[in-house]
XYZ file of C-alpha atoms in Angstrom:
510
model
C 0.000 0.000 0.000
C 2.795 2.359 0.844
C 4.428 1.582 -2.488
C 1.194 2.398 -4.292
C 0.819 5.660 -2.334
C 4.409 6.611 -3.125
C 3.816 5.950 -6.811
C 0.682 8.097 -6.797
C 2.558 10.861 -5.000
C 5.350 10.734 -7.570
C 2.846 10.894 -10.425
C 1.111 13.870 -8.795
C 4.430 15.655 -8.324
C 5.353 14.920 -11.955
C 2.016 16.297 -13.130
C 2.437 19.449 -11.043
C 5.992 19.918 -12.304
C 4.801 19.527 -15.881
C 2.067 22.120 -15.271
C 4.619 24.480 -13.770
C 6.909 24.060 -16.789
C 4.044 24.747 -19.212
C 3.015 27.802 -17.185
C 6.613 29.038 -17.145
C 6.934 28.646 -20.931
C 3.617 30.421 -21.410
C 4.728 33.345 -19.258
C 8.082 33.467 -21.037
C 6.281 33.467 -24.359
C 4.038 36.364 -23.406
C 6.688 38.488 -21.747
C 9.418 37.315 -24.085
C 7.612 38.886 -27.034
C 7.161 42.092 -25.062
C 10.810 42.095 -24.007
C 11.866 41.350 -27.591
C 9.714 44.170 -28.932
C 10.992 46.574 -26.287
C 14.641 45.703 -26.861
C 14.171 45.685 -30.642
C 12.447 49.083 -30.658
C 14.970 50.503 -28.223
C 17.870 49.275 -30.306
C 16.367 50.651 -33.521
C 15.739 53.996 -31.882
C 19.209 54.167 -30.372
C 20.702 53.443 -33.801
C 18.446 56.062 -35.439
C 16.658 53.515 -37.634
C 13.606 55.743 -37.871
C 12.465 54.527 -41.296
C 12.303 50.924 -40.074
C 10.480 52.017 -36.914
C 7.762 53.783 -38.916
C 7.622 51.091 -41.587
C 7.414 48.095 -39.241
C 6.513 49.198 -35.720
C 4.519 52.455 -35.918
C 1.481 50.850 -34.252
C 3.602 49.813 -31.251
C 4.857 53.352 -30.528
C 3.162 55.659 -28.049
C 2.095 59.081 -29.298
C 5.073 60.967 -27.895
C 7.603 58.500 -29.346
C 5.796 58.502 -32.679
C 5.939 62.302 -32.813
C 9.649 62.355 -32.022
C 10.444 59.791 -34.719
C 8.367 61.640 -37.323
C 10.299 64.774 -36.345
C 13.676 63.032 -36.621
C 12.788 61.807 -40.122
C 11.729 65.321 -41.112
C 8.156 64.372 -42.086
C 6.749 67.660 -40.810
C 3.702 67.778 -43.087
C 2.320 64.758 -41.183
C 1.850 67.037 -38.180
C -0.458 69.278 -40.225
C -2.335 66.544 -42.091
C -3.054 64.132 -39.219
C -5.648 65.447 -36.742
C -4.049 63.628 -33.785
C -1.323 66.317 -33.692
C -3.702 69.285 -33.433
C -3.072 71.295 -30.295
C 0.368 69.749 -29.733
C 3.929 70.987 -29.987
C 4.307 68.834 -33.097
C 1.578 70.800 -34.871
C 3.538 73.963 -34.053
C 6.614 72.414 -35.681
C 4.591 71.636 -38.814
C 3.557 75.304 -38.991
C 7.203 76.384 -38.801
C 8.107 74.378 -41.874
C 5.016 74.887 -43.985
C 3.394 78.148 -42.922
C 4.149 81.748 -42.009
C 6.092 82.484 -38.832
C 3.324 84.756 -37.513
C 0.837 81.878 -37.690
C 3.282 79.680 -35.780
C 3.806 82.399 -33.163
C 0.066 82.853 -32.622
C -0.461 79.104 -32.188
C 2.599 78.737 -29.954
C 1.428 81.528 -27.629
C -2.016 79.970 -27.283
C -0.344 76.628 -26.573
C 1.751 78.194 -23.810
C -1.351 79.751 -22.248
C -2.971 76.325 -22.060
C 0.109 74.370 -21.055
C 1.929 76.930 -18.876
C 5.129 74.887 -19.128
C 6.940 72.953 -21.822
C 9.078 69.896 -21.221
C 12.788 70.100 -21.967
C 12.316 67.826 -24.983
C 9.532 70.013 -26.396
C 11.697 73.126 -26.065
C 14.587 71.311 -27.725
C 12.435 70.230 -30.681
C 11.088 73.756 -31.185
C 14.616 75.167 -31.050
C 15.872 72.672 -33.619
C 12.973 73.541 -35.917
C 13.668 77.273 -35.522
C 17.366 76.771 -36.267
C 16.574 75.284 -39.663
C 13.724 77.644 -40.585
C 14.024 81.016 -38.816
C 17.524 81.292 -37.269
C 16.993 84.958 -36.363
C 14.040 83.928 -34.173
C 16.016 80.993 -32.779
C 18.456 83.425 -31.185
C 15.829 84.871 -28.823
C 14.391 81.406 -28.095
C 17.855 80.077 -27.279
C 18.577 82.985 -24.944
C 15.258 82.495 -23.128
C 15.114 78.704 -22.777
C 18.764 77.594 -23.124
C 20.783 80.375 -21.458
C 23.585 78.013 -20.408
C 24.227 76.616 -23.887
C 27.035 79.025 -24.727
C 28.326 76.961 -27.642
C 24.955 76.976 -29.395
C 24.395 80.686 -28.728
C 27.742 81.750 -30.181
C 27.262 79.369 -33.118
C 24.031 81.235 -33.840
C 25.787 84.595 -33.589
C 28.433 83.339 -35.988
C 25.793 82.131 -38.457
C 23.968 85.461 -38.295
C 27.321 87.250 -38.713
C 26.817 89.227 -35.516
C 29.917 91.121 -34.469
C 30.393 90.697 -30.757
C 33.081 90.660 -28.121
C 33.473 87.074 -27.023
C 34.039 87.062 -23.289
C 33.757 83.359 -22.568
C 37.306 82.019 -22.334
C 35.919 78.613 -21.375
C 34.240 78.318 -24.776
C 37.435 78.654 -26.785
C 39.906 76.954 -24.458
C 38.121 73.627 -24.990
C 40.031 72.129 -27.900
C 37.195 70.429 -29.729
C 36.537 70.899 -33.457
C 33.300 72.910 -33.066
C 34.921 75.215 -30.512
C 38.068 75.636 -32.618
C 36.159 76.545 -35.792
C 33.853 78.835 -33.838
C 36.834 80.567 -32.235
C 38.315 81.098 -35.697
C 35.097 82.774 -36.866
C 35.302 85.346 -34.053
C 39.036 85.715 -33.492
C 40.908 84.931 -36.728
C 41.004 88.162 -38.715
C 44.104 87.294 -40.775
C 44.571 84.425 -43.279
C 47.497 82.951 -41.319
C 45.326 82.831 -38.207
C 42.519 81.144 -40.154
C 44.747 78.370 -41.499
C 46.238 77.955 -38.029
C 42.827 77.183 -36.547
C 41.993 74.829 -39.438
C 45.217 72.923 -38.825
C 44.258 72.550 -35.161
C 41.157 70.746 -36.410
C 43.263 68.617 -38.768
C 45.539 67.735 -35.868
C 42.556 66.694 -33.745
C 41.713 64.086 -36.414
C 45.378 63.151 -36.987
C 45.322 64.488 -40.540
C 48.326 66.154 -42.236
C 48.350 69.948 -42.146
C 47.321 72.093 -45.093
C 48.442 75.572 -46.147
C 47.364 78.643 -48.108
C 48.214 79.127 -51.774
C 48.359 82.902 -51.249
C 49.011 83.981 -47.662
C 47.513 87.409 -48.336
C 44.060 86.027 -49.160
C 41.450 84.511 -46.814
C 41.073 80.771 -46.420
C 38.776 79.381 -49.123
C 38.550 76.257 -51.277
C 40.419 78.031 -54.091
C 43.202 79.123 -51.735
C 44.134 75.813 -50.079
C 46.935 73.420 -50.894
C 48.336 70.331 -49.250
C 51.905 69.430 -48.492
C 51.582 66.745 -51.179
C 53.346 68.405 -54.126
C 54.317 65.304 -56.131
C 51.768 63.017 -57.768
C 51.635 59.500 -56.329
C 52.558 56.942 -58.996
C 49.824 54.597 -60.154
C 49.790 51.235 -58.407
C 47.763 48.692 -60.379
C 47.824 46.297 -57.443
C 45.198 48.450 -55.728
C 41.580 48.498 -56.980
C 40.740 51.355 -59.329
C 38.616 54.142 -57.822
C 36.540 56.212 -60.249
C 35.912 59.750 -58.987
C 32.906 61.377 -60.662
C 32.656 65.155 -60.929
C 29.953 67.223 -62.626
C 30.489 70.852 -63.594
C 28.352 73.766 -64.677
C 29.942 77.211 -65.079
C 32.526 76.239 -62.479
C 35.558 78.088 -63.876
C 36.287 79.804 -60.550
C 36.552 76.557 -58.584
C 37.179 73.595 -60.860
C 40.982 73.820 -61.103
C 41.487 73.859 -57.322
C 38.938 71.077 -56.931
C 40.585 68.870 -59.558
C 44.081 69.516 -58.194
C 42.907 68.292 -54.795
C 41.870 65.025 -56.471
C 44.997 64.777 -58.602
C 47.160 64.978 -55.463
C 45.339 62.235 -53.573
C 47.567 59.752 -51.748
C 45.569 56.814 -53.122
C 47.550 55.547 -56.082
C 45.031 54.019 -58.495
C 42.341 56.470 -59.525
C 40.606 57.986 -62.503
C 38.609 61.214 -62.636
C 35.540 61.372 -64.876
C 34.263 64.929 -65.374
C 30.892 65.501 -67.032
C 30.258 69.120 -67.941
C 26.569 70.011 -67.893
C 26.640 72.417 -70.864
C 28.696 75.245 -69.326
C 28.902 78.617 -71.087
C 32.135 79.813 -69.418
C 35.743 78.525 -69.531
C 35.143 75.476 -67.340
C 35.812 72.967 -70.129
C 39.010 74.731 -71.251
C 40.411 74.436 -67.721
C 39.465 70.760 -67.453
C 40.885 69.968 -70.896
C 44.167 71.674 -70.010
C 44.516 69.507 -66.895
C 43.499 66.329 -68.752
C 46.367 66.830 -71.212
C 48.821 66.904 -68.313
C 47.100 64.157 -66.300
C 45.744 61.430 -68.610
C 43.664 59.818 -65.835
C 41.246 62.771 -66.187
C 38.493 62.352 -68.780
C 36.087 65.095 -69.876
C 32.615 64.435 -71.296
C 30.599 67.436 -72.528
C 26.804 67.317 -72.601
C 24.872 68.976 -75.452
C 22.134 70.251 -73.099
C 21.843 70.908 -69.367
C 20.218 67.994 -67.534
C 21.224 68.566 -63.898
C 23.963 67.139 -61.715
C 22.330 63.769 -60.927
C 21.689 62.824 -64.546
C 25.247 63.993 -65.267
C 26.542 61.672 -62.510
C 24.565 58.795 -64.023
C 26.244 59.526 -67.361
C 29.675 59.803 -65.729
C 29.409 56.335 -64.206
C 28.793 54.903 -67.686
C 32.363 55.911 -68.556
C 33.854 54.770 -65.242
C 36.068 51.670 -65.182
C 36.595 51.440 -61.427
C 35.453 48.690 -59.107
C 34.827 51.495 -56.608
C 33.035 54.784 -57.298
C 32.755 58.073 -55.440
C 31.726 61.640 -56.276
C 33.283 65.030 -55.662
C 31.614 68.410 -56.141
C 33.367 70.872 -58.431
C 33.443 73.601 -55.775
C 34.860 71.431 -52.957
C 38.445 70.715 -51.892
C 39.460 67.172 -50.940
C 42.095 66.514 -48.290
C 44.928 64.413 -49.837
C 44.034 61.534 -47.495
C 40.364 61.435 -48.501
C 40.427 58.450 -50.853
C 42.863 56.360 -48.830
C 40.960 57.011 -45.567
C 37.686 55.909 -47.164
C 39.190 53.028 -49.134
C 41.107 51.455 -46.260
C 38.019 50.016 -44.482
C 36.770 48.622 -47.812
C 40.141 47.000 -48.489
C 40.225 45.538 -44.980
C 36.682 44.126 -45.109
C 35.464 42.629 -48.417
C 31.891 42.534 -47.044
C 31.772 46.288 -46.493
C 29.728 47.999 -49.227
C 30.289 51.727 -48.735
C 32.034 54.382 -46.687
C 31.153 58.003 -46.020
C 33.193 60.846 -44.540
C 32.654 64.240 -42.920
C 33.161 67.808 -44.157
C 32.794 71.430 -43.183
C 32.107 74.460 -45.324
C 33.831 77.846 -45.421
C 32.790 81.206 -46.836
C 34.924 83.451 -49.047
C 35.817 85.361 -45.886
C 37.388 82.202 -44.475
C 34.684 81.501 -41.886
C 33.258 78.083 -41.086
C 29.585 77.735 -41.970
C 26.770 75.244 -41.441
C 23.222 75.633 -42.721
C 22.066 73.777 -39.595
C 24.058 76.173 -37.332
C 25.710 73.447 -35.263
C 27.856 71.408 -35.621
C 30.114 72.697 -38.389
C 31.539 69.242 -39.070
C 28.898 66.843 -40.362
C 28.333 64.083 -42.913
C 29.390 65.074 -46.427
C 26.329 64.282 -48.591
C 28.428 63.595 -51.696
C 31.088 61.453 -49.988
C 29.697 57.941 -50.585
C 32.498 55.655 -51.824
C 30.945 52.344 -52.799
C 31.381 49.004 -54.525
C 29.809 49.778 -57.857
C 28.517 46.342 -58.856
C 26.483 45.516 -55.753
C 25.094 49.039 -55.291
C 24.084 49.474 -58.919
C 22.443 46.051 -59.130
C 20.655 46.031 -55.770
C 19.522 49.621 -55.161
C 20.231 51.620 -58.330
C 21.906 55.026 -58.469
C 20.725 58.630 -58.128
C 17.193 59.851 -58.673
C 16.975 62.099 -61.736
C 15.983 65.418 -60.177
C 17.616 68.855 -60.037
C 18.473 68.870 -56.335
C 18.408 66.785 -53.156
C 19.046 63.314 -54.627
C 22.295 62.735 -52.697
C 20.341 62.517 -49.445
C 17.925 59.962 -50.882
C 20.762 57.874 -52.357
C 22.668 57.894 -49.057
C 19.568 56.914 -47.074
C 18.888 54.080 -49.518
C 22.427 52.709 -49.134
C 22.207 52.739 -45.336
C 18.681 51.327 -45.258
C 19.267 48.424 -47.649
C 22.761 47.360 -46.591
C 22.567 48.245 -42.894
C 25.078 49.624 -40.425
C 27.344 46.560 -40.503
C 28.054 47.011 -44.231
C 28.314 50.809 -44.239
C 30.972 52.767 -42.356
C 31.319 56.491 -41.657
C 34.917 57.704 -41.444
C 34.670 60.304 -38.696
C 37.128 62.790 -40.192
C 36.584 66.052 -42.130
C 38.110 64.922 -45.415
C 36.478 67.642 -47.516
C 36.238 71.414 -47.235
C 33.188 72.734 -49.063
C 32.447 76.219 -50.325
C 29.638 78.345 -48.992
C 28.620 80.751 -51.734
C 25.430 82.458 -52.772
C 24.947 80.723 -56.135
C 25.911 77.176 -55.185
C 23.402 74.345 -55.599
C 22.978 74.035 -51.834
C 23.107 77.716 -50.862
C 20.638 78.924 -53.474
C 17.959 77.015 -51.572
C 18.784 78.510 -48.201
C 19.081 82.256 -48.802
C 15.528 82.753 -47.536
C 14.417 80.252 -44.933
C 10.758 81.032 -45.482
C 10.983 80.892 -49.290
C 9.090 78.574 -51.582
C 12.384 76.970 -52.633
C 12.941 75.615 -49.137
C 9.445 74.159 -49.102
C 10.041 72.476 -52.477
C 13.192 70.847 -51.145
C 11.290 69.789 -48.016
C 8.475 68.292 -50.101
C 10.974 66.195 -52.044
C 12.650 65.069 -48.806
C 9.335 63.940 -47.356
C 8.220 62.254 -50.564
C 11.205 59.921 -50.848
C 11.182 59.203 -47.108
C 7.510 58.193 -47.279
C 8.362 55.920 -50.212
C 11.138 54.261 -48.197
C 8.714 53.709 -45.287
C 6.042 52.269 -47.588
C 8.508 49.874 -49.235
C 9.764 48.721 -45.824
C 6.214 48.150 -44.557
C 5.414 46.016 -47.621
C 8.733 44.126 -47.563
C 9.518 45.435 -51.049
C 12.844 46.389 -52.619
C 13.995 49.986 -52.293
C 15.504 50.540 -55.705
C 15.551 53.478 -58.110
C 15.045 52.619 -61.770
C 15.287 55.745 -63.905
C 14.366 53.813 -67.052
C 10.777 53.603 -65.795
C 8.605 56.406 -67.179
C 6.740 56.974 -63.896
C 8.672 58.121 -60.836
C 8.989 55.810 -57.839
C 7.457 58.590 -55.721
C 5.971 62.066 -56.366
C 8.510 64.766 -57.282
C 7.726 68.517 -57.197
C 7.485 69.826 -60.764
C 10.008 72.580 -59.984
C 12.861 70.071 -59.573
C 11.916 67.561 -62.262
C 14.379 67.093 -65.109
C 13.276 67.151 -68.727
C 13.269 63.469 -69.720
C 13.502 64.370 -73.428
C 16.757 66.226 -72.767
C 18.019 63.217 -70.820
C 17.245 60.817 -73.676
C 18.853 63.255 -76.131
C 22.097 63.323 -74.118
C 22.222 59.536 -73.879
C 21.624 59.186 -77.620
C 24.228 61.802 -78.559
C 26.822 60.026 -76.419
C 25.869 56.595 -77.761
C 24.832 55.340 -74.327
C 22.081 52.896 -73.421
C 19.613 53.792 -70.678
C 20.212 50.448 -68.927
């Protein structure tokens, strides 16, 4: 009897243990999914994977997080179109980008009367929106809500070209790149002082120093030279890098820009220049250099089709396994190609590298359209394995402006952070001038041109999100008559002119 009782007891214990195990697995299943989702969302947010978050997990985000992510992606029109944002700080941000400042101010004041106080995050978002739309108004906002942010305040003064006596020694004794460049803007009145500050920045990133061509003139892209006077001999053992440059009435800048590429320390390169129907002496200058340096090739277009179509034509003539671009009014540090190629040579799985830049005005002052920081990602710096990029995601969208940003986002989105590397060094110095492609869209922050650029930005971002949500490829195919996503008519290229150029050059559209 005791044996029977013991057996029953053991069976009961086994049953209970089995129930406990099933219960434990059930609990783990329920909470495991939650933990997975939380860690997954947190990781995506930390890594700034906002497109994936909106494409895959938008329904799992609370309202505040959703608003922040929409803001970070720059989809400001959503705040005006979707009624859930009415009466919120996000609606105010939408007004800043798409409406008159006075309308924003009226709404913002009524919001403050209802809310009394704003959170730190809300104030930060408003400030960031003001910096990129109405920097003059941002100055007062910064002084009121962020009085201790000296670096930001003086960066604003520098952007607005406000002459002031800088009394904060602490600001300029901190030897960080932003502080150094900012100090130069206020303190360096002579060219030798300007280049001295720039070389402090170069030293911070362990880059060789540069110098002025003419010590009497301010620092500018046309007045910079490197210590690299001799041309590095071609080494066929290294993969060929094709550098694409497009020009249009660039006679003032193109020689300095090309010389900076000619004197690169990377020893196997070619430079393909496509001139977009210039009417000045740009082509004469390029031809003169191509006679001396046979690795330069000039292609002249019969009609103007815009820089991104011109890049697409340039790559047709490129022979390199690797491709990168360089703007005709920028100056490349002699280490640019080798710094960006080294990670690709070390890791055959790596698809692309990017690098940083900063811009300077003709007066030799550092400049950033976004106020701070001066040093940021160079939008035209992508150096990539041509075959895999061209086959899997396509090249640049055929529009007049803004396609670099879309192309870069597509590379990062499709290949992911493990296959794309950013070289955190300012390997390019860009020019800030009134008639440049970038600057012409920022002379008036409330102008229609800015809104057109913003509309294009939002359109391609929404397309990326839609493709992600549907598990579809994110690839540009310019041979298709219809665009992948809506493009403002003001920045569309004339497809007939594009076809004409391809035909005249004997190129296929594929």
